[in-house]
Amino acid sequence: IVLRDYLVVTRNFDPTLLERGRMAQLQKGYDHDTPDTLHGLAYVAFQELATRIAHRNTGRYSSDPVADRIMVRIAADENLHMVFYRDILGAALKVQPSAAVRAIVDEVLAFEMPGAGIPGFIRKAAQIAKAGIYDLRVHHDEVIMPILRHWRIFELEGLDAAAEDARRRLAEHL
């Protein structure tokens, strides 16, 4: 709400276009279609960190101290969300390591942000990447790898054959 109000008040964005886009996204909704809770937790752990980084980089890119402070605050909230989901899935790795690894690998390999359904998303994503806010390098180096290292995904032992195969596919993908 703060970000939307900032954009409207400063006229940094056409408020009518902003509201139409927001309403279109809300009416369409977002269904990640996860098969189970472990997949959902894996997805949001990565998605929340990706969002945190994108918001923080957007604030820096803005060259506006007010926008930067708003984005710092939003990014801090996103980080709390990420830590919550990352730690829950970390506990799941101790209880059901093979199932958790398979979920993590599935989500890394098929990852997309919730905004992927926004009209013109590919064009907007290319502009964001070109500006240096968020791109595949950032996704790999600042999102995927830190979480995988935190979970020690490549050091886990006692996985079933399907989880070992998933981990092999993950290593190839990375």
Coordinates of C-alpha atoms in Angstrom, one line a residue:
I1 CA 0.0 0.0 0.0
V2 CA 2.8 2.4 0.9
L3 CA 4.6 1.7 -2.4
R4 CA 1.4 2.1 -4.4
D5 CA 0.6 5.4 -2.6
Y6 CA 4.1 6.6 -3.2
L7 CA 3.8 6.0 -6.9
V8 CA 0.5 7.7 -7.1
V9 CA 1.4 10.7 -5.0
T10 CA 4.7 11.3 -6.9
R11 CA 3.1 10.6 -10.2
N12 CA 6.0 8.2 -11.0
F13 CA 3.4 6.0 -12.6
D14 CA 0.1 6.5 -14.3
P15 CA -2.3 5.9 -11.4
T16 CA -5.1 4.6 -13.7
L17 CA -2.7 2.2 -15.4
L18 CA -1.3 1.1 -12.0
E19 CA -4.8 0.4 -10.6
R20 CA -5.9 -1.5 -13.7
G21 CA -2.8 -3.6 -13.6
R22 CA -3.3 -4.3 -9.9
M23 CA -6.9 -5.2 -10.4
A24 CA -6.1 -7.5 -13.4
Q25 CA -3.5 -9.3 -11.3
L26 CA -5.9 -9.7 -8.3
Q27 CA -8.8 -10.9 -10.5
K28 CA -6.6 -13.4 -12.3
G29 CA -5.0 -14.5 -9.0
Y30 CA -2.0 -16.7 -8.7
D31 CA -2.0 -20.5 -8.4
H32 CA 1.4 -22.0 -8.3
D33 CA -0.3 -25.4 -8.4
T34 CA 2.0 -27.1 -5.9
P35 CA 1.4 -30.8 -5.4
D36 CA 2.1 -30.7 -1.7
T37 CA 3.2 -28.6 1.3
L38 CA 6.9 -29.3 0.8
H39 CA 6.8 -28.0 -2.8
G40 CA 4.9 -24.9 -1.5
L41 CA 7.5 -24.3 1.2
A42 CA 10.4 -24.7 -1.2
Y43 CA 8.8 -22.3 -3.7
V44 CA 8.1 -19.5 -1.2
A45 CA 11.6 -19.8 0.4
F46 CA 13.1 -19.0 -3.0
Q47 CA 10.4 -16.6 -4.0
E48 CA 10.5 -14.5 -0.9
L49 CA 14.3 -14.1 -1.2
A50 CA 14.0 -13.2 -4.9
T51 CA 11.4 -10.6 -4.0
R52 CA 13.6 -9.2 -1.2
I53 CA 16.5 -8.8 -3.5
A54 CA 14.5 -7.3 -6.4
H55 CA 12.8 -4.8 -4.1
R56 CA 16.1 -3.8 -2.5
N57 CA 17.8 -3.4 -5.8
T58 CA 14.8 -1.4 -7.1
G59 CA 15.2 1.1 -4.2
R60 CA 18.9 1.6 -5.0
Y61 CA 18.1 1.9 -8.7
S62 CA 15.5 4.6 -8.1
S63 CA 18.0 7.2 -7.0
D64 CA 15.3 8.6 -4.8
P65 CA 16.0 8.5 -1.0
V66 CA 12.3 8.2 -0.1
A67 CA 11.7 5.3 -2.6
D68 CA 14.9 3.7 -1.4
R69 CA 13.7 3.8 2.3
I70 CA 10.3 2.4 1.3
M71 CA 12.0 -0.5 -0.6
V72 CA 14.4 -1.1 2.3
R73 CA 11.5 -1.6 4.6
I74 CA 9.6 -3.8 2.2
A75 CA 12.7 -5.9 1.6
A76 CA 13.2 -6.3 5.3
D77 CA 9.7 -7.8 5.6
E78 CA 10.3 -10.1 2.6
N79 CA 13.5 -11.3 4.4
L80 CA 11.5 -12.3 7.5
H81 CA 9.1 -14.2 5.3
M82 CA 12.0 -16.0 3.6
V83 CA 13.7 -16.9 6.9
F84 CA 10.4 -18.4 8.2
Y85 CA 9.9 -20.6 5.1
R86 CA 13.5 -21.5 4.7
D87 CA 13.7 -22.7 8.3
I88 CA 10.5 -24.7 8.1
L89 CA 11.8 -26.5 5.1
G90 CA 15.1 -26.9 6.9
A91 CA 13.3 -28.8 9.6
A92 CA 11.5 -30.9 6.9
L93 CA 14.9 -31.9 5.5
K94 CA 15.6 -33.5 8.9
V95 CA 12.3 -35.3 9.1
Q96 CA 11.7 -36.2 5.4
P97 CA 15.0 -35.5 3.6
S98 CA 14.3 -37.4 0.4
A99 CA 10.8 -35.8 -0.1
A100 CA 12.1 -32.4 0.8
V101 CA 15.1 -32.6 -1.6
R102 CA 12.8 -33.7 -4.5
A103 CA 10.5 -30.7 -3.7
I104 CA 13.4 -28.3 -3.6
V105 CA 14.8 -29.6 -6.9
D106 CA 11.4 -29.4 -8.6
E107 CA 10.9 -25.8 -7.5
V108 CA 14.4 -24.7 -8.5
L109 CA 14.0 -26.2 -12.0
A110 CA 10.5 -24.8 -12.6
F111 CA 10.8 -21.5 -10.7
E112 CA 8.9 -18.4 -11.9
M113 CA 7.9 -15.3 -10.0
P114 CA 4.2 -14.8 -9.2
G115 CA 4.3 -11.7 -11.5
A116 CA 4.8 -14.0 -14.5
G117 CA 1.1 -13.6 -15.3
I118 CA 1.2 -9.9 -15.5
P119 CA 0.5 -8.6 -19.1
G120 CA 3.9 -7.7 -20.7
F121 CA 5.8 -9.6 -18.0
I122 CA 8.6 -10.8 -20.3
R123 CA 9.2 -7.3 -21.6
K124 CA 9.2 -5.9 -18.1
A125 CA 11.5 -8.7 -16.9
A126 CA 14.0 -7.9 -19.7
Q127 CA 13.9 -4.2 -18.7
I128 CA 14.5 -5.2 -15.0
A129 CA 17.4 -7.4 -16.1
K130 CA 18.9 -4.7 -18.3
A131 CA 18.8 -2.2 -15.4
G132 CA 20.7 -4.7 -13.3
I133 CA 17.9 -5.1 -10.7
Y134 CA 17.3 -8.8 -11.1
D135 CA 18.5 -11.3 -13.7
L136 CA 19.5 -14.9 -14.0
R137 CA 23.0 -14.2 -12.4
V138 CA 21.3 -12.5 -9.4
H139 CA 18.8 -15.4 -9.2
H140 CA 21.6 -18.0 -9.2
D141 CA 24.2 -16.2 -7.0
E142 CA 22.0 -14.4 -4.5
V143 CA 18.8 -16.6 -4.3
I144 CA 19.4 -20.2 -5.2
M145 CA 22.9 -20.8 -4.0
P146 CA 22.7 -19.2 -0.6
I147 CA 19.6 -21.1 0.3
L148 CA 21.0 -24.4 -1.0
R149 CA 24.2 -23.8 1.0
H150 CA 22.1 -23.0 4.1
W151 CA 20.3 -26.3 3.8
R152 CA 23.6 -28.1 2.9
I153 CA 21.7 -29.7 0.1
F154 CA 24.7 -31.4 -1.5
E155 CA 26.0 -32.7 1.8
L156 CA 22.8 -34.6 2.9
E157 CA 23.2 -38.3 3.4
G158 CA 20.8 -41.2 3.3
L159 CA 18.6 -40.0 0.4
D160 CA 16.5 -42.5 -1.6
A161 CA 17.4 -43.1 -5.3
A162 CA 14.8 -40.6 -6.5
A163 CA 16.2 -37.8 -4.3
E164 CA 19.8 -38.6 -5.4
D165 CA 18.7 -38.4 -9.0
A166 CA 16.9 -35.1 -8.3
R167 CA 20.1 -33.8 -6.6
R168 CA 22.1 -34.9 -9.6
R169 CA 19.7 -33.0 -12.0
L170 CA 20.0 -29.9 -9.7
A171 CA 23.8 -30.0 -9.9
E172 CA 23.6 -30.2 -13.7
H173 CA 21.1 -27.3 -13.8
L174 CA 23.3 -25.1 -11.6

